[in-house]
Amino acid sequence: MADFDAIVVGSGCAGPVAAYELAKAGRSVLVVERGTFCGAKNVSGGRLYTHSLRAVFPDFAQSAPLERRIARERITMLAPDAATTLDVSDELMREERYESYSVLRARFDPWLASQAEEAGAEFINGIAVEALLKQDGRVTGVRAGEDEITADVVLLCDGVNSLLVPQAVAASRPTPHEVAVGIKQVIALPERVISDRALCADGEGMAWLFVGDATGGRVGGGFLYTNRDTISIGLVATVAEMVDSDTPIYQLLEEFKQHPSVAPIIAGGTVVEHSGHLVAEGGYDAMPPLVGDGVLLAGESALMCVNAGYTVRGMDFAIAAGRQAGRSAAAALEAGDTSAAGLAGYRTALEESFVLQDLKTLRRFPHFMENTSRMFDTYPQLARDAMRSLFLVDGTPVKPVRKAMLPLAKRVGYLNLAKDLSRGVKAL
Ligand SMILES: Cc1cc2nc3c(=O)[nH]c(=O)nc-3n(C[C@H](O)[C@H](O)[C@H](O)COP(=O)(O)OP(=O)(O)OC[C@H]3O[C@@H](n4cnc5c(N)ncnc54)[C@H](O)[C@@H]3O)c2cc1C
């Protein structure tokens, strides 16, 4: 007999929710987390769309450590000396079904883990699973140091940089084009100052994404989220780009922080946290198989993340996938069949949910971003020049707007513009 019904590897977003569902179903479940506390090693921008959290914990808002409800969106095309920004505020952002919050993982993840613990899941912290135990090709448990622990089913919720996925299913590690490197700082400022600078009411905040000069014209982008009394600011750039870059990403971040449109927002703040992490960028086409004999993958271990330029989503996918993984594992245990066939309902359920449907819908986006370098240098400068033709007045006779715009379009080439536009529309 196995030591546990289920072992969950990793306690980020997916793991504790999977463990919660298993414990709620009366199953013995062990969560193994390498961080000395849950969330110790985890990074996100981080803006959490709460729909999937609400599905598991309807009353989460009463106890979860949320920072600010996002009520303002900004997307900026950043040229070295200018910023062209779309600034959106919308009453619907305050409606329960659309709500999203900024979160800090060092606070949020321990709360999520505590929900699983209260439901009966056992946790071991500070131990990394080094290998999977296998018998006749079937996963039967985990090895950590000298310890071997067995289970009828193992759930891999160990995030994007999983060393265990290739041992579990027929998949290789993601390529440098399929993962990006993220870097982030948390900057402390008084609560009131943040509200004023973000033009937000008390308790509400802003999500701000940048494309262009944030990454010095490389594929990737910048982000800025307002928390209660801190601001999260950072960059994401594909590993393939950064390997060949002369400028290290931490230097790019310092330059981004000094950009004239960013510096006033963080002025006077103190850096209280600095972190780096990989993030999955390959999308649907890069995903590994989601089940094997005795094993399920949930969250970013299965590369369930989308960076669509205007929004980054991984946490809501991970929570929804963790929930379904827990439920499917519990159903398979009940039926006495945790083979790949017995666990197959997991993939079917995700196909019927937003998780695989959204990943599928946005499957072309990573390729579009990577193959459209003009998005990151030419277009932000074009947007700047278009705005200059509208807003700069010095007493010399103005040109009709159409005449001012035509040379700009000519500079990129009409064909290139049409091609990029058509590919961009198809990717979304
Ligand atoms: C810079 C950046 C910005 C982002 N911004 C956003 C955002 O704004 N919104 C959003 O929704 N998503 C965002 N994401 C993505 C989001 O953070 C992830 O998609 C999400 O955290 C995935 O959850 P997960 O549970 O699958 O993995 P993780 O949260 O990474 O959790 C994996 C856990 O497994 C543990 N672990 C790993 N290996 C082992 C092992 N061998 N043994 C034991 N434990 C192990 C880790 O310590 C960790 O606790 C961002 C990511 C980055 C890097």
mmCIF file of C-alpha atoms in Angstrom, residues 72-330:
data_model
loop_
_atom_site.group_PDB
_atom_site.id
_atom_site.type_symbol
_atom_site.label_atom_id
_atom_site.label_comp_id
_atom_site.label_asym_id
_atom_site.label_seq_id
_atom_site.Cartn_x
_atom_site.Cartn_y
_atom_site.Cartn_z
ATOM 1 C CA ARG A 72 -7.411 51.195 -14.176
ATOM 2 C CA GLU A 73 -5.554 49.632 -17.106
ATOM 3 C CA ARG A 74 -2.762 51.231 -19.021
ATOM 4 C CA ILE A 75 -0.887 49.980 -22.059
ATOM 5 C CA THR A 76 2.022 52.038 -23.248
ATOM 6 C CA MET A 77 4.113 51.974 -26.397
ATOM 7 C CA LEU A 78 7.419 53.232 -25.096
ATOM 8 C CA ALA A 79 9.898 55.067 -27.322
ATOM 9 C CA PRO A 80 13.221 56.148 -25.768
ATOM 10 C CA ASP A 81 11.970 59.720 -25.379
ATOM 11 C CA ALA A 82 8.174 59.422 -25.402
ATOM 12 C CA ALA A 83 5.240 57.297 -24.323
ATOM 13 C CA THR A 84 1.940 56.701 -26.120
ATOM 14 C CA THR A 85 -0.563 55.340 -23.645
ATOM 15 C CA LEU A 86 -4.019 53.828 -23.745
ATOM 16 C CA ASP A 87 -5.605 54.536 -20.365
ATOM 17 C CA VAL A 88 -8.774 52.598 -19.533
ATOM 18 C CA SER A 89 -11.073 52.806 -16.547
ATOM 19 C CA ASP A 90 -14.358 50.967 -16.646
ATOM 20 C CA GLU A 91 -17.100 50.379 -14.071
ATOM 21 C CA LEU A 92 -17.251 46.728 -15.166
ATOM 22 C CA MET A 93 -13.781 46.169 -13.669
ATOM 23 C CA ARG A 94 -15.507 46.524 -10.290
ATOM 24 C CA GLU A 95 -18.067 43.807 -11.025
ATOM 25 C CA GLU A 96 -17.482 40.534 -9.226
ATOM 26 C CA ARG A 97 -17.166 38.409 -12.383
ATOM 27 C CA TYR A 98 -14.461 40.640 -13.886
ATOM 28 C CA GLU A 99 -12.607 41.500 -10.698
ATOM 29 C CA SER A 100 -8.843 41.277 -10.533
ATOM 30 C CA TYR A 101 -6.454 42.179 -7.712
ATOM 31 C CA SER A 102 -2.784 42.890 -7.382
ATOM 32 C CA VAL A 103 -1.153 40.300 -5.113
ATOM 33 C CA LEU A 104 2.258 39.684 -3.572
ATOM 34 C CA ARG A 105 3.103 36.004 -3.700
ATOM 35 C CA ALA A 106 5.050 35.950 -0.428
ATOM 36 C CA ARG A 107 1.723 36.822 1.249
ATOM 37 C CA PHE A 108 -0.776 35.193 -1.096
ATOM 38 C CA ASP A 109 0.809 31.727 -1.411
ATOM 39 C CA PRO A 110 0.962 31.026 2.353
ATOM 40 C CA TRP A 111 -2.733 31.923 2.566
ATOM 41 C CA LEU A 112 -3.583 29.534 -0.295
ATOM 42 C CA ALA A 113 -1.532 26.774 1.361
ATOM 43 C CA SER A 114 -3.315 27.371 4.669
ATOM 44 C CA GLN A 115 -6.657 26.620 2.978
ATOM 45 C CA ALA A 116 -5.356 23.182 1.930
ATOM 46 C CA GLU A 117 -3.814 22.563 5.343
ATOM 47 C CA GLU A 118 -7.081 23.395 7.108
ATOM 48 C CA ALA A 119 -8.858 20.927 4.796
ATOM 49 C CA GLY A 120 -6.452 18.182 5.943
ATOM 50 C CA ALA A 121 -3.514 18.224 3.510
ATOM 51 C CA GLU A 122 -0.065 17.635 5.018
ATOM 52 C CA PHE A 123 2.833 19.897 4.044
ATOM 53 C CA ILE A 124 6.606 19.413 4.020
ATOM 54 C CA ASN A 125 8.564 22.617 3.376
ATOM 55 C CA GLY A 126 12.226 23.149 2.548
ATOM 56 C CA ILE A 127 12.563 19.849 0.630
ATOM 57 C CA ALA A 128 12.976 19.625 -3.148
ATOM 58 C CA VAL A 129 11.724 16.539 -4.947
ATOM 59 C CA GLU A 130 14.736 15.370 -6.955
ATOM 60 C CA ALA A 131 13.224 12.506 -8.922
ATOM 61 C CA LEU A 132 10.074 10.541 -9.513
ATOM 62 C CA LEU A 133 9.839 6.911 -8.463
ATOM 63 C CA LYS A 134 8.692 4.701 -11.311
ATOM 64 C CA GLN A 135 7.688 1.093 -11.696
ATOM 65 C CA ASP A 136 7.110 -0.403 -15.150
ATOM 66 C CA GLY A 137 6.886 3.117 -16.574
ATOM 67 C CA ARG A 138 4.283 4.198 -14.036
ATOM 68 C CA VAL A 139 4.923 7.021 -11.540
ATOM 69 C CA THR A 140 4.648 5.609 -8.027
ATOM 70 C CA GLY A 141 6.035 8.342 -5.806
ATOM 71 C CA VAL A 142 8.859 10.827 -5.257
ATOM 72 C CA ARG A 143 12.443 10.837 -4.061
ATOM 73 C CA ALA A 144 13.844 13.695 -2.003
ATOM 74 C CA GLY A 145 17.374 13.156 -0.703
ATOM 75 C CA GLU A 146 17.440 9.728 0.940
ATOM 76 C CA ASP A 147 13.659 9.660 1.369
ATOM 77 C CA GLU A 148 11.308 7.795 -0.906
ATOM 78 C CA ILE A 149 7.583 8.431 -0.482
ATOM 79 C CA THR A 150 4.972 6.529 -2.475
ATOM 80 C CA ALA A 151 1.487 7.504 -3.640
ATOM 81 C CA ASP A 152 -1.214 6.212 -5.982
ATOM 82 C CA VAL A 153 -1.055 9.448 -7.913
ATOM 83 C CA VAL A 154 1.478 12.298 -8.120
ATOM 84 C CA LEU A 155 0.456 15.814 -9.159
ATOM 85 C CA LEU A 156 3.239 17.919 -10.649
ATOM 86 C CA CYS A 157 2.510 21.534 -9.747
ATOM 87 C CA ASP A 158 6.177 22.489 -9.658
ATOM 88 C CA GLY A 159 6.083 25.415 -12.047
ATOM 89 C CA VAL A 160 7.749 26.403 -15.285
ATOM 90 C CA ASN A 161 11.247 25.175 -14.545
ATOM 91 C CA SER A 162 10.206 21.602 -13.769
ATOM 92 C CA LEU A 163 12.930 18.999 -13.810
ATOM 93 C CA LEU A 164 10.338 16.313 -13.138
ATOM 94 C CA VAL A 165 8.040 16.737 -16.161
ATOM 95 C CA PRO A 166 10.452 15.024 -18.604
ATOM 96 C CA GLN A 167 10.625 12.076 -16.173
ATOM 97 C CA ALA A 168 6.836 11.891 -15.980
ATOM 98 C CA VAL A 169 5.599 12.230 -19.547
ATOM 99 C CA ALA A 170 6.998 12.267 -23.077
ATOM 100 C CA ALA A 171 8.218 15.871 -23.067
ATOM 101 C CA SER A 172 11.514 17.672 -23.216
ATOM 102 C CA ARG A 173 12.432 20.851 -21.332
ATOM 103 C CA PRO A 174 11.101 24.078 -22.926
ATOM 104 C CA THR A 175 13.403 25.731 -25.480
ATOM 105 C CA PRO A 176 14.812 29.288 -24.966
ATOM 106 C CA HIS A 177 12.045 30.524 -27.303
ATOM 107 C CA GLU A 178 9.353 28.973 -25.118
ATOM 108 C CA VAL A 179 10.368 30.596 -21.834
ATOM 109 C CA ALA A 180 11.062 34.166 -20.826
ATOM 110 C CA VAL A 181 13.036 35.538 -17.948
ATOM 111 C CA GLY A 182 11.192 37.862 -15.594
ATOM 112 C CA ILE A 183 12.770 40.327 -13.206
ATOM 113 C CA LYS A 184 10.869 42.286 -10.602
ATOM 114 C CA GLN A 185 11.329 44.805 -7.827
ATOM 115 C CA VAL A 186 8.883 45.790 -5.122
ATOM 116 C CA ILE A 187 9.150 49.464 -4.218
ATOM 117 C CA ALA A 188 7.672 50.827 -0.988
ATOM 118 C CA LEU A 189 5.767 54.131 -0.965
ATOM 119 C CA PRO A 190 3.030 55.542 1.258
ATOM 120 C CA GLU A 191 -0.447 54.186 0.421
ATOM 121 C CA ARG A 192 -1.896 57.647 -0.269
ATOM 122 C CA VAL A 193 0.976 58.573 -2.609
ATOM 123 C CA ILE A 194 0.377 55.437 -4.681
ATOM 124 C CA SER A 195 -3.368 56.140 -4.984
ATOM 125 C CA ASP A 196 -2.691 59.708 -6.086
ATOM 126 C CA ARG A 197 0.000 58.814 -8.618
ATOM 127 C CA ALA A 198 -2.090 55.998 -10.118
ATOM 128 C CA LEU A 199 -5.208 58.205 -10.167
ATOM 129 C CA CYS A 200 -7.045 55.555 -8.159
ATOM 130 C CA ALA A 201 -9.512 55.594 -5.278
ATOM 131 C CA ASP A 202 -8.448 54.100 -1.928
ATOM 132 C CA GLY A 203 -8.187 50.316 -2.143
ATOM 133 C CA GLU A 204 -8.102 50.416 -5.939
ATOM 134 C CA GLY A 205 -5.122 50.164 -8.211
ATOM 135 C CA MET A 206 -3.637 50.143 -11.669
ATOM 136 C CA ALA A 207 -2.226 47.486 -14.003
ATOM 137 C CA TRP A 208 0.216 48.976 -16.491
ATOM 138 C CA LEU A 209 1.999 47.109 -19.279
ATOM 139 C CA PHE A 210 4.695 48.499 -21.574
ATOM 140 C CA VAL A 211 6.029 47.459 -24.948
ATOM 141 C CA GLY A 212 9.049 48.891 -26.740
ATOM 142 C CA ASP A 213 11.845 50.704 -24.971
ATOM 143 C CA ALA A 214 11.055 48.941 -21.658
ATOM 144 C CA THR A 215 13.157 46.064 -22.969
ATOM 145 C CA GLY A 216 15.382 48.284 -25.107
ATOM 146 C CA GLY A 217 13.445 47.253 -28.227
ATOM 147 C CA ARG A 218 13.810 43.509 -27.546
ATOM 148 C CA VAL A 219 10.908 41.018 -27.610
ATOM 149 C CA GLY A 220 9.226 41.299 -24.225
ATOM 150 C CA GLY A 221 7.682 44.018 -22.121
ATOM 151 C CA GLY A 222 7.504 45.884 -18.855
ATOM 152 C CA PHE A 223 4.891 45.812 -16.096
ATOM 153 C CA LEU A 224 3.892 47.986 -13.172
ATOM 154 C CA TYR A 225 1.212 47.031 -10.645
ATOM 155 C CA THR A 226 0.175 49.082 -7.659
ATOM 156 C CA ASN A 227 -0.095 47.216 -4.360
ATOM 157 C CA ARG A 228 -1.396 48.639 -1.092
ATOM 158 C CA ASP A 229 1.817 50.334 0.023
ATOM 159 C CA THR A 230 4.237 49.089 -2.625
ATOM 160 C CA ILE A 231 4.602 49.100 -6.391
ATOM 161 C CA SER A 232 5.646 45.981 -8.328
ATOM 162 C CA ILE A 233 7.726 46.864 -11.363
ATOM 163 C CA GLY A 234 9.584 44.579 -13.737
ATOM 164 C CA LEU A 235 10.399 43.212 -17.148
ATOM 165 C CA VAL A 236 9.827 40.006 -19.049
ATOM 166 C CA ALA A 237 12.040 39.130 -22.039
ATOM 167 C CA THR A 238 12.448 35.853 -23.906
ATOM 168 C CA VAL A 239 15.477 33.815 -22.875
ATOM 169 C CA ALA A 240 16.452 33.496 -26.556
ATOM 170 C CA GLU A 241 16.739 37.322 -26.777
ATOM 171 C CA MET A 242 18.561 37.811 -23.503
ATOM 172 C CA VAL A 243 21.197 35.163 -24.224
ATOM 173 C CA ASP A 244 22.442 37.288 -27.131
ATOM 174 C CA SER A 245 21.961 40.630 -25.401
ATOM 175 C CA ASP A 246 24.941 42.798 -24.407
ATOM 176 C CA THR A 247 22.790 44.452 -21.760
ATOM 177 C CA PRO A 248 21.853 42.250 -18.796
ATOM 178 C CA ILE A 249 18.197 42.302 -17.793
ATOM 179 C CA TYR A 250 18.863 43.963 -14.404
ATOM 180 C CA GLN A 251 20.449 46.896 -16.256
ATOM 181 C CA LEU A 252 17.446 47.087 -18.584
ATOM 182 C CA LEU A 253 15.250 47.303 -15.495
ATOM 183 C CA GLU A 254 17.292 50.188 -14.075
ATOM 184 C CA GLU A 255 16.986 52.019 -17.424
ATOM 185 C CA PHE A 256 13.237 51.310 -17.535
ATOM 186 C CA LYS A 257 12.823 52.746 -14.025
ATOM 187 C CA GLN A 258 14.549 55.944 -15.176
ATOM 188 C CA HIS A 259 12.345 56.443 -18.237
ATOM 189 C CA PRO A 260 10.624 59.842 -17.945
ATOM 190 C CA SER A 261 7.165 58.252 -18.002
ATOM 191 C CA VAL A 262 7.983 55.717 -15.272
ATOM 192 C CA ALA A 263 10.335 57.576 -12.910
ATOM 193 C CA PRO A 264 7.695 59.956 -11.430
ATOM 194 C CA ILE A 265 5.472 57.020 -10.406
ATOM 195 C CA ILE A 266 8.176 55.387 -8.279
ATOM 196 C CA ALA A 267 10.045 58.555 -7.234
ATOM 197 C CA GLY A 268 11.106 58.552 -3.578
ATOM 198 C CA GLY A 269 10.322 54.836 -3.153
ATOM 199 C CA THR A 270 12.564 52.234 -1.521
ATOM 200 C CA VAL A 271 13.300 48.868 -3.125
ATOM 201 C CA VAL A 272 12.229 46.266 -0.562
ATOM 202 C CA GLU A 273 12.294 43.124 -2.703
ATOM 203 C CA HIS A 274 14.157 41.961 -5.803
ATOM 204 C CA SER A 275 13.375 38.703 -7.582
ATOM 205 C CA GLY A 276 13.746 36.834 -10.845
ATOM 206 C CA HIS A 277 11.904 33.873 -12.330
ATOM 207 C CA LEU A 278 11.195 32.129 -15.597
ATOM 208 C CA VAL A 279 7.787 32.440 -17.208
ATOM 209 C CA ALA A 280 6.229 30.173 -19.852
ATOM 210 C CA GLU A 281 5.743 31.871 -23.209
ATOM 211 C CA GLY A 282 5.388 29.021 -25.695
ATOM 212 C CA GLY A 283 1.621 28.801 -25.316
ATOM 213 C CA TYR A 284 -0.657 25.948 -26.295
ATOM 214 C CA ASP A 285 1.651 24.440 -28.919
ATOM 215 C CA ALA A 286 4.517 24.031 -26.454
ATOM 216 C CA MET A 287 2.477 22.222 -23.794
ATOM 217 C CA PRO A 288 3.488 18.701 -22.713
ATOM 218 C CA PRO A 289 0.957 15.858 -22.307
ATOM 219 C CA LEU A 290 -1.145 16.591 -19.206
ATOM 220 C CA VAL A 291 -1.357 13.039 -17.867
ATOM 221 C CA GLY A 292 0.741 9.920 -17.671
ATOM 222 C CA ASP A 293 0.384 6.683 -15.742
ATOM 223 C CA GLY A 294 0.041 7.761 -12.106
ATOM 224 C CA VAL A 295 0.748 11.423 -12.806
ATOM 225 C CA LEU A 296 -0.995 14.722 -13.653
ATOM 226 C CA LEU A 297 0.478 18.126 -14.578
ATOM 227 C CA ALA A 298 -1.178 21.412 -13.553
ATOM 228 C CA GLY A 299 -0.213 25.068 -13.960
ATOM 229 C CA GLU A 300 3.083 26.223 -15.385
ATOM 230 C CA SER A 301 4.681 22.775 -15.156
ATOM 231 C CA ALA A 302 2.440 22.247 -18.200
ATOM 232 C CA LEU A 303 3.290 25.779 -19.495
ATOM 233 C CA MET A 304 -0.253 27.058 -18.832
ATOM 234 C CA CYS A 305 0.478 30.754 -19.146
ATOM 235 C CA VAL A 306 -0.268 33.478 -21.677
ATOM 236 C CA ASN A 307 1.613 36.715 -22.149
ATOM 237 C CA ALA A 308 -0.650 38.457 -24.621
ATOM 238 C CA GLY A 309 1.140 41.801 -24.480
ATOM 239 C CA TYR A 310 -1.885 43.593 -22.996
ATOM 240 C CA THR A 311 -2.226 41.138 -20.114
ATOM 241 C CA VAL A 312 -0.276 38.318 -18.426
ATOM 242 C CA ARG A 313 -2.251 35.339 -17.164
ATOM 243 C CA GLY A 314 -0.847 32.311 -15.420
ATOM 244 C CA MET A 315 -2.243 32.379 -11.897
ATOM 245 C CA ASP A 316 -5.908 32.029 -12.873
ATOM 246 C CA PHE A 317 -4.984 29.138 -15.204
ATOM 247 C CA ALA A 318 -2.943 27.458 -12.454
ATOM 248 C CA ILE A 319 -5.725 27.762 -9.869
ATOM 249 C CA ALA A 320 -8.374 26.403 -12.268
ATOM 250 C CA ALA A 321 -6.090 23.591 -13.475
ATOM 251 C CA GLY A 322 -5.083 22.735 -9.886
ATOM 252 C CA ARG A 323 -8.736 22.504 -8.946
ATOM 253 C CA GLN A 324 -9.514 20.196 -11.857
ATOM 254 C CA ALA A 325 -6.379 18.115 -11.296
ATOM 255 C CA GLY A 326 -7.371 17.588 -7.647
ATOM 256 C CA ARG A 327 -10.900 16.634 -8.609
ATOM 257 C CA SER A 328 -9.847 14.322 -11.431
ATOM 258 C CA ALA A 329 -7.245 12.625 -9.222
ATOM 259 C CA ALA A 330 -9.865 12.123 -6.486
#
